[in-house]
Short mmCIF file of C-alpha atoms in Angstrom, two decimals:
data_model
loop_
_atom_site.label_atom_id
_atom_site.label_comp_id
_atom_site.label_asym_id
_atom_site.label_seq_id
_atom_site.Cartn_x
_atom_site.Cartn_y
_atom_site.Cartn_z
CA UNK G 1 18.56 -39.37 55.98
CA UNK G 2 17.42 -35.75 56.23
CA UNK G 3 13.70 -35.41 56.88
CA UNK G 4 11.71 -33.90 53.99
CA UNK G 5 11.33 -30.13 54.21
CA UNK G 6 7.89 -29.19 55.54
CA UNK G 7 7.26 -32.92 55.72
CA UNK G 8 6.79 -33.21 51.95
CA UNK G 9 9.65 -31.75 49.82
CA UNK G 10 13.19 -32.74 48.81
CA UNK G 11 15.81 -31.43 46.34
CA UNK G 12 15.37 -27.84 47.44
CA UNK G 13 17.20 -25.12 45.51
CA UNK G 14 16.84 -21.40 46.24
CA UNK G 15 15.98 -19.27 43.23
CA UNK G 16 15.17 -15.90 44.80
CA UNK G 17 15.75 -15.82 48.59
CA UNK G 18 14.57 -12.54 50.10
CA UNK G 19 13.97 -11.40 53.64
CA UNK G 20 10.18 -11.55 53.27
CA UNK G 21 9.58 -14.36 50.78
CA UNK G 22 11.78 -17.17 49.53
CA UNK G 23 11.27 -18.76 46.10
CA UNK G 24 12.45 -22.36 45.83
CA UNK G 25 12.59 -25.19 43.36
CA UNK G 26 11.45 -28.39 45.08
CA UNK G 27 10.34 -31.96 44.45
CA UNK G 28 7.30 -33.52 46.12
CA UNK G 29 8.10 -36.68 48.04
CA UNK G 30 4.72 -38.30 47.40
CA UNK G 31 4.94 -38.39 43.60
CA UNK G 32 8.35 -36.99 42.64
CA UNK G 33 6.83 -34.03 40.79
CA UNK G 34 8.91 -30.86 40.45
CA UNK G 35 7.09 -27.81 41.80
CA UNK G 36 7.69 -24.21 42.78
CA UNK G 37 7.58 -23.41 46.48
CA UNK G 38 7.16 -20.04 48.21
CA UNK G 39 7.82 -19.76 51.97
CA UNK G 40 8.31 -16.85 54.37
CA UNK G 41 11.76 -15.27 54.54
CA UNK G 42 13.67 -14.77 57.80
CA UNK G 43 12.13 -11.35 58.55
CA UNK G 44 8.55 -12.20 57.60
CA UNK G 45 5.68 -12.51 60.02
CA UNK G 46 4.20 -16.01 59.42
CA UNK G 47 0.59 -14.83 59.80
CA UNK G 48 1.08 -12.02 57.25
CA UNK G 49 2.83 -14.40 54.86
CA UNK G 50 -0.04 -16.86 55.26
CA UNK G 51 -2.55 -14.14 54.38
CA UNK G 52 -0.50 -13.26 51.29
CA UNK G 53 -0.48 -16.91 50.22
CA UNK G 54 -4.26 -17.14 50.72
CA UNK G 55 -4.79 -14.08 48.52
CA UNK G 56 -2.46 -15.50 45.86
CA UNK G 57 -4.33 -18.80 45.87
CA UNK G 58 -7.71 -17.11 45.46
CA UNK G 59 -6.43 -15.08 42.51
CA UNK G 60 -4.50 -17.80 40.69
CA UNK G 61 -7.43 -20.19 40.99
CA UNK G 62 -9.65 -17.66 39.17
CA UNK G 63 -7.33 -17.02 36.24
CA UNK G 64 -7.72 -19.41 33.33
CA UNK G 65 -4.52 -19.20 31.33
CA UNK G 66 -1.78 -21.81 30.76
CA UNK G 67 0.97 -19.35 31.73
CA UNK G 68 -0.55 -18.59 35.14
CA UNK G 69 0.18 -21.63 37.34
CA UNK G 70 -2.46 -23.09 39.61
CA UNK G 71 -1.86 -23.40 43.33
CA UNK G 72 -1.55 -27.12 44.03
CA UNK G 73 -1.01 -26.82 47.78
CA UNK G 74 -1.48 -24.14 50.38
CA UNK G 75 -0.65 -25.33 53.86
CA UNK G 76 1.33 -24.94 57.04
CA UNK G 77 3.89 -27.17 58.71
CA UNK G 78 5.22 -26.58 62.21
CA UNK G 79 4.22 -22.93 62.05
CA UNK G 80 5.63 -22.33 58.55
CA UNK G 81 3.03 -21.43 55.90
CA UNK G 82 3.81 -22.37 52.30
CA UNK G 83 2.46 -21.98 48.79
CA UNK G 84 3.02 -24.65 46.13
CA UNK G 85 2.65 -23.72 42.45
CA UNK G 86 2.13 -26.24 39.69
CA UNK G 87 5.23 -25.45 37.67
CA UNK G 88 8.81 -26.61 37.60
CA UNK G 89 11.53 -24.01 38.15
CA UNK G 90 15.17 -23.40 37.31
CA UNK G 91 15.36 -19.59 37.43
CA UNK G 92 13.31 -16.42 37.29
CA UNK G 93 13.45 -13.47 34.90
CA UNK G 94 16.01 -11.65 37.05
CA UNK G 95 18.43 -14.53 36.57
CA UNK G 96 17.56 -14.72 32.88
CA UNK G 97 18.70 -11.12 32.36
CA UNK G 98 21.92 -11.82 34.26
CA UNK G 99 22.59 -14.88 32.11
CA UNK G 100 22.01 -12.90 28.92
CA UNK G 101 24.45 -10.26 30.11
CA UNK G 102 27.08 -12.86 31.00
CA UNK G 103 26.66 -14.65 27.67
CA UNK G 104 27.37 -11.47 25.66
CA UNK G 105 24.68 -12.56 23.21
CA UNK G 106 21.62 -10.32 22.98
CA UNK G 107 18.14 -11.63 22.19
CA UNK G 108 17.04 -10.88 18.61
CA UNK G 109 14.29 -8.25 18.59
CA UNK G 110 11.57 -10.48 17.05
CA UNK G 111 12.18 -13.11 19.75
CA UNK G 112 12.13 -10.58 22.59
CA UNK G 113 9.03 -8.92 21.10
CA UNK G 114 7.25 -12.28 21.05
CA UNK G 115 7.97 -12.72 24.75
CA UNK G 116 6.59 -9.26 25.57
CA UNK G 117 3.49 -9.93 23.46
CA UNK G 118 2.89 -13.19 25.32
CA UNK G 119 3.32 -11.39 28.64
CA UNK G 120 0.69 -8.88 27.55
CA UNK G 121 -1.72 -11.65 26.53
CA UNK G 122 -1.25 -13.34 29.90
CA UNK G 123 -1.80 -10.14 31.85
CA UNK G 124 -4.96 -9.41 29.84
CA UNK G 125 -6.26 -12.91 30.58
CA UNK G 126 -5.85 -12.13 34.28
CA UNK G 127 -7.77 -8.88 33.84
CA UNK G 128 -10.73 -10.93 32.59
CA UNK G 129 -11.02 -12.44 36.09
CA UNK G 130 -12.16 -10.53 39.16
CA UNK G 131 -10.74 -10.30 42.64
CA UNK G 132 -13.17 -12.18 44.92
CA UNK G 133 -12.70 -9.58 47.67
CA UNK G 134 -12.72 -6.25 45.77
CA UNK G 135 -14.63 -7.25 42.66
CA UNK G 136 -11.99 -5.45 40.56
CA UNK G 137 -10.01 -7.01 37.68
CA UNK G 138 -7.03 -9.02 38.84
CA UNK G 139 -3.94 -6.88 38.19
CA UNK G 140 -0.26 -7.10 39.07
CA UNK G 141 0.19 -3.36 39.63
CA UNK G 142 3.96 -3.57 39.82
CA UNK G 143 5.97 -5.63 37.35
CA UNK G 144 9.37 -7.18 37.91
CA UNK G 145 11.44 -9.69 35.99
CA UNK G 146 11.01 -11.76 39.15
CA UNK G 147 7.33 -12.21 38.28
CA UNK G 148 8.36 -14.56 35.45
CA UNK G 149 9.44 -18.14 36.25
CA UNK G 150 11.22 -20.50 33.82
CA UNK G 151 11.59 -24.28 33.83
CA UNK G 152 14.40 -26.40 32.40
CA UNK G 153 12.74 -26.58 28.96
CA UNK G 154 12.45 -22.79 28.59
CA UNK G 155 8.72 -22.70 29.33
CA UNK G 156 7.65 -19.75 31.47
CA UNK G 157 4.86 -18.68 33.83
CA UNK G 158 3.66 -15.38 35.27
CA UNK G 159 3.03 -15.14 39.03
CA UNK G 160 2.12 -12.51 41.61
CA UNK G 161 -1.62 -12.07 41.17
CA UNK G 162 -3.69 -11.51 44.30
CA UNK G 163 -0.56 -10.62 46.26
CA UNK G 164 2.54 -9.60 44.38
CA UNK G 165 4.99 -11.47 46.59
CA UNK G 166 7.86 -11.31 44.01
CA UNK G 167 7.89 -7.50 44.54
CA UNK G 168 6.38 -6.91 47.98
CA UNK G 169 7.26 -7.56 51.59
CA UNK G 170 4.96 -9.58 53.80
CA UNK G 171 3.15 -6.40 54.96
CA UNK G 172 2.30 -5.42 51.37
CA UNK G 173 4.84 -2.59 51.05
CA UNK G 174 7.43 -2.67 48.26
CA UNK G 175 10.69 -4.50 48.82
CA UNK G 176 13.59 -2.07 48.35
CA UNK G 177 15.85 -4.88 47.12
CA UNK G 178 13.65 -5.57 44.07
CA UNK G 179 13.71 -3.62 40.80
CA UNK G 180 10.23 -3.14 39.40
CA UNK G 181 8.18 -0.90 37.09
CA UNK G 182 4.73 0.56 37.72
CA UNK G 183 2.26 3.14 36.43
CA UNK G 184 2.90 6.57 38.02
CA UNK G 185 -0.52 6.79 39.72
CA UNK G 186 0.37 3.92 42.04
CA UNK G 187 2.93 6.14 43.75
CA UNK G 188 0.10 8.31 45.05
CA UNK G 189 -1.95 5.36 46.30
CA UNK G 190 -4.22 4.67 43.33
CA UNK G 191 -5.50 1.11 42.84
CA UNK G 192 -3.87 -1.07 40.18
CA UNK G 193 -5.75 -1.11 36.87
CA UNK G 194 -5.55 -2.94 33.55
CA UNK G 195 -4.23 0.18 31.78
CA UNK G 196 -1.70 0.66 34.60
CA UNK G 197 -0.50 -2.91 34.08
CA UNK G 198 -0.04 -2.15 30.38
CA UNK G 199 1.99 0.95 31.23
CA UNK G 200 4.17 -1.10 33.60
CA UNK G 201 4.75 -3.63 30.83
CA UNK G 202 5.81 -0.89 28.39
CA UNK G 203 8.25 0.46 30.98
CA UNK G 204 9.60 -3.06 31.57
CA UNK G 205 10.04 -3.53 27.82
CA UNK G 206 12.15 -0.39 27.59
CA UNK G 207 14.17 -1.36 30.67
CA UNK G 208 15.35 -4.62 29.09
CA UNK G 209 16.31 -3.13 25.69
CA UNK G 210 20.04 -3.27 26.63
CA UNK G 211 19.68 -7.07 26.40
CA UNK G 212 17.94 -6.98 23.00
CA UNK G 213 19.52 -6.79 19.54
CA UNK G 214 17.66 -3.87 17.97
CA UNK G 215 18.16 -3.60 14.22
CA UNK G 216 16.38 -2.28 11.12
CA UNK G 217 14.05 0.73 11.02
CA UNK G 218 13.49 0.84 14.79
CA UNK G 219 17.22 0.97 15.46
CA UNK G 220 17.59 3.71 12.87
CA UNK G 221 14.82 5.77 14.47
CA UNK G 222 16.23 5.31 17.97
CA UNK G 223 19.58 6.63 16.70
CA UNK G 224 17.88 9.68 15.19
CA UNK G 225 18.61 8.67 11.62
CA UNK G 226 15.08 9.41 10.38
CA UNK G 227 14.06 9.83 6.78
CA UNK G 228 10.71 10.75 5.17
CA UNK G 229 9.88 7.06 4.82
CA UNK G 230 10.05 6.65 8.60
CA UNK G 231 7.46 9.29 9.50
CA UNK G 232 4.54 6.91 10.11
CA UNK G 233 6.75 4.66 12.25
CA UNK G 234 7.89 7.68 14.27
CA UNK G 235 4.28 8.76 14.75
CA UNK G 236 3.27 5.35 16.09
CA UNK G 237 6.28 5.17 18.40
CA UNK G 238 5.45 8.63 19.76
CA UNK G 239 1.82 7.55 20.18
CA UNK G 240 2.95 5.17 22.96
CA UNK G 241 4.38 8.06 24.99
CA UNK G 242 1.59 10.47 24.19
CA UNK G 243 -1.45 8.20 24.68
CA UNK G 244 -0.20 5.70 27.26
CA UNK G 245 2.88 6.72 29.24
CA UNK G 246 2.29 10.47 29.36
CA UNK G 247 -1.50 10.49 29.49
CA UNK G 248 -3.69 10.93 32.56
CA UNK G 249 -4.91 7.51 33.75
CA UNK G 250 -8.56 8.37 33.03
CA UNK G 251 -7.72 9.51 29.49
CA UNK G 252 -5.37 6.72 28.39
CA UNK G 253 -6.07 4.86 25.20
CA UNK G 254 -7.64 1.44 25.60
CA UNK G 255 -5.48 -1.67 25.64
CA UNK G 256 -7.07 -2.74 22.34
CA UNK G 257 -5.97 0.56 20.80
CA UNK G 258 -2.47 0.12 22.21
CA UNK G 259 -2.23 -3.42 20.83
CA UNK G 260 -3.38 -2.19 17.39
CA UNK G 261 -0.68 0.50 17.52
CA UNK G 262 1.97 -2.10 18.42
CA UNK G 263 0.87 -4.33 15.55
CA UNK G 264 1.19 -1.42 13.14
CA UNK G 265 4.71 -0.68 14.42
CA UNK G 266 5.65 -4.28 13.65
CA UNK G 267 4.21 -4.00 10.14
CA UNK G 268 6.12 -0.80 9.42
CA UNK G 269 9.36 -2.22 10.85
CA UNK G 270 8.99 -5.56 9.08
CA UNK G 271 8.97 -7.53 12.36
CA UNK G 272 7.37 -10.96 12.72
CA UNK G 273 6.99 -12.30 16.25
CA UNK G 274 9.39 -15.19 16.81
CA UNK G 275 8.22 -17.14 19.85
CA UNK G 276 10.28 -20.18 18.83
CA UNK G 277 13.36 -17.95 18.68
CA UNK G 278 12.82 -16.74 22.23
CA UNK G 279 12.40 -20.31 23.44
CA UNK G 280 15.57 -21.35 21.61
CA UNK G 281 17.53 -18.50 23.17
CA UNK G 282 16.38 -19.41 26.69
CA UNK G 283 17.13 -23.11 26.26
CA UNK G 284 20.59 -22.18 25.00
CA UNK G 285 21.21 -20.28 28.24
CA UNK G 286 19.98 -23.27 30.25
CA UNK G 287 22.43 -25.52 28.43
CA UNK G 288 25.21 -23.13 29.45
CA UNK G 289 24.23 -23.75 33.08
CA UNK G 290 24.08 -27.53 32.74
CA UNK G 291 27.08 -28.02 30.44
CA UNK G 292 30.36 -26.22 31.16
CA UNK G 293 31.47 -23.99 28.30
CA UNK G 294 34.94 -24.94 27.16
CA UNK G 295 37.10 -22.15 25.78
CA UNK G 296 39.73 -22.35 23.07
CA UNK G 297 43.27 -22.73 24.32
CA UNK G 298 44.80 -24.78 27.09
CA UNK G 299 46.53 -23.79 30.27
CA UNK G 300 49.79 -25.55 31.18
CA UNK G 301 49.16 -29.14 32.20
CA UNK G 302 50.33 -30.41 35.54
CA UNK G 303 49.50 -32.74 38.40
CA UNK G 304 46.82 -31.18 40.65
CA UNK G 305 47.40 -27.77 39.09
CA UNK G 306 44.63 -25.18 39.07
CA UNK G 307 44.98 -22.26 36.67
CA UNK G 308 42.85 -19.13 36.86
CA UNK G 309 42.43 -16.48 34.20
CA UNK G 310 42.41 -12.73 34.90
CA UNK G 311 39.84 -11.99 37.60
CA UNK G 312 39.01 -15.74 37.54
CA UNK G 313 37.19 -15.31 34.22
CA UNK G 314 38.20 -18.87 33.34
CA UNK G 315 39.55 -21.93 35.13
CA UNK G 316 41.61 -24.92 34.04
CA UNK G 317 42.33 -28.10 35.97
CA UNK G 318 45.09 -30.69 35.53
CA UNK G 319 43.92 -31.59 32.00
CA UNK G 320 44.58 -28.03 30.84
CA UNK G 321 41.09 -27.46 29.39
CA UNK G 322 39.78 -23.96 30.05
CA UNK G 323 36.19 -23.22 31.09
CA UNK G 324 34.39 -19.90 31.42
CA UNK G 325 33.13 -19.06 34.92
CA UNK G 326 29.90 -17.23 35.77
CA UNK G 327 29.72 -14.78 38.65
CA UNK G 328 28.68 -17.17 41.42
CA UNK G 329 31.15 -19.84 40.29
CA UNK G 330 33.89 -17.22 40.18
CA UNK G 331 33.16 -15.93 43.68
CA UNK G 332 32.93 -19.40 45.19
CA UNK G 333 36.14 -20.64 43.56
CA UNK G 334 38.00 -17.47 44.55
CA UNK G 335 36.94 -18.09 48.15
CA UNK G 336 38.31 -21.64 48.02
CA UNK G 337 41.57 -20.44 46.45
CA UNK G 338 42.10 -17.62 48.95
CA UNK G 339 41.41 -19.94 51.86
CA UNK G 340 43.76 -22.55 50.36
CA UNK G 341 46.58 -20.01 50.21
CA UNK G 342 46.33 -19.19 53.92
CA UNK G 343 45.00 -22.37 55.56
CA UNK G 344 45.28 -25.25 53.08
CA UNK G 345 44.68 -27.85 55.79
CA UNK G 346 41.19 -26.49 56.54
CA UNK G 347 37.99 -26.15 54.54
CA UNK G 348 35.21 -23.61 54.19
CA UNK G 349 31.80 -24.54 55.56
CA UNK G 350 28.76 -24.57 53.29
CA UNK G 351 27.53 -21.44 55.11
CA UNK G 352 30.81 -19.63 54.33
CA UNK G 353 30.71 -20.77 50.70
CA UNK G 354 27.09 -19.69 50.39
CA UNK G 355 27.96 -16.20 51.60
CA UNK G 356 30.95 -16.08 49.25
CA UNK G 357 29.01 -17.17 46.17
CA UNK G 358 25.79 -15.28 46.85
CA UNK G 359 26.60 -12.44 49.25
CA UNK G 360 23.67 -11.09 51.22
CA UNK G 361 21.29 -13.94 50.39
CA UNK G 362 20.01 -16.01 53.29
CA UNK G 363 18.06 -18.99 51.96
CA UNK G 364 16.70 -21.62 54.30
CA UNK G 365 19.44 -24.00 55.45
CA UNK G 366 18.41 -27.01 53.35
CA UNK G 367 18.17 -24.98 50.14
CA UNK G 368 21.43 -23.11 50.77
CA UNK G 369 23.31 -26.36 51.34
CA UNK G 370 21.87 -27.79 48.13
CA UNK G 371 22.90 -24.72 46.14
CA UNK G 372 26.52 -25.02 47.29
CA UNK G 373 26.50 -28.75 46.51
CA UNK G 374 25.18 -28.19 42.97
CA UNK G 375 27.66 -25.39 42.30
CA UNK G 376 30.64 -27.39 43.55
CA UNK G 377 29.57 -30.26 41.29
CA UNK G 378 29.53 -27.84 38.34
CA UNK G 379 33.12 -26.88 39.15
CA UNK G 380 34.08 -30.55 39.37
CA UNK G 381 32.68 -31.08 35.87
CA UNK G 382 35.17 -28.46 34.68
CA UNK G 383 38.11 -30.74 35.28
CA UNK G 384 38.40 -30.00 39.01
CA UNK G 385 37.04 -33.31 40.29
CA UNK G 386 40.33 -34.31 41.91
CA UNK G 387 41.05 -30.81 43.21
CA UNK G 388 37.95 -30.02 45.30
CA UNK G 389 37.47 -32.21 48.37
CA UNK G 390 34.57 -32.65 50.75
CA UNK G 391 35.91 -31.65 54.15
CA UNK G 392 34.00 -31.64 57.46
CA UNK G 393 30.89 -29.48 56.91
CA UNK G 394 32.09 -27.98 53.65
CA UNK G 395 34.76 -28.15 50.96
CA UNK G 396 38.40 -27.30 50.33
CA UNK G 397 41.03 -27.50 47.63
CA UNK G 398 43.23 -30.53 48.18
CA UNK G 399 46.28 -29.37 50.19
CA UNK G 400 48.71 -30.38 47.43
CA UNK G 401 46.94 -28.31 44.75
CA UNK G 402 49.18 -25.72 43.10
CA UNK G 403 47.34 -22.54 42.09
CA UNK G 404 48.54 -20.36 39.21
CA UNK G 405 46.91 -17.06 38.20
CA UNK G 406 47.23 -15.46 34.80
CA UNK G 407 47.42 -11.69 34.48
#
């Protein structure tokens, strides 16, 4: 049996492996509880990562809000520091946006607005606590979709207080591989502030609008189709740019004023926050991960026949049932097919399949192996159980498999 990772964790799955910090889903050996684990990435200095974890623990322990997880363990094993958060994990907000894009089903505006409102409430709860070192309110400063973690039930948490490891490198500088939003004064070295966090949240809200179904008066205004009845709504929408985004930091409106303005926009647009709708949308995406989506229509049936749609958009096994493929599944299956066509007697190692499915990511070995295993099992659930074989230190298509591509 493989020894537990760090002497205490099993069932590792990488969620956001980066060169400085790696975010993992894990299960504690001692009690079987699912937790979130953060460890240094391959380029991180362990001592700097440890200091970041200490700062994160101090901050998270001071914030009293159900959506900010407590640190349940902060330790070191064989020279590797780690941070354990008291929340289960299936993906982060970056993956959520990718899943929404792949599903071709936007989030209804009231549901998305409820999520943003809850984010704002959580951030404001953090501002009520103070940094034990600086004495300043605890702020994120920079905001990324990677700051939000989701579990298998659709529940979410906000992380990154004290040290914003979802956005930063181990030395505290920004990670160029991460997309994030921030108030403009931070670019010149200003300290994070509550109003700056609010500005970052507004910018994040606008950045995710392509994934939101905007309808009604707000959609009409955004398209420039404005009538006399829309003037107050237009004024309140412009207020956001004038008093928050475009204002000098020292002259910005207060967060309470900004919240009152947002509430008035909802009243004028006839929007009621739909938190249940957001939760339902997220759980629907999770079901798409767990349960293969069968498409209408069958490919030709045949013994050990594998059929691929254009650009591997769908796959069908010997039973002829077609299933839609996500990006990672598509890349991994394409790698198996291409290898099968040149060297059918050999397999691809888990390392090769990891690079094919998630190019550029370098998760720790145990987590990377688990990710490939889980993904291959998802393919097997799509009618490919008899087609994909375990082979040496990896997998292959059975040598007798016949591959057909549709154009």
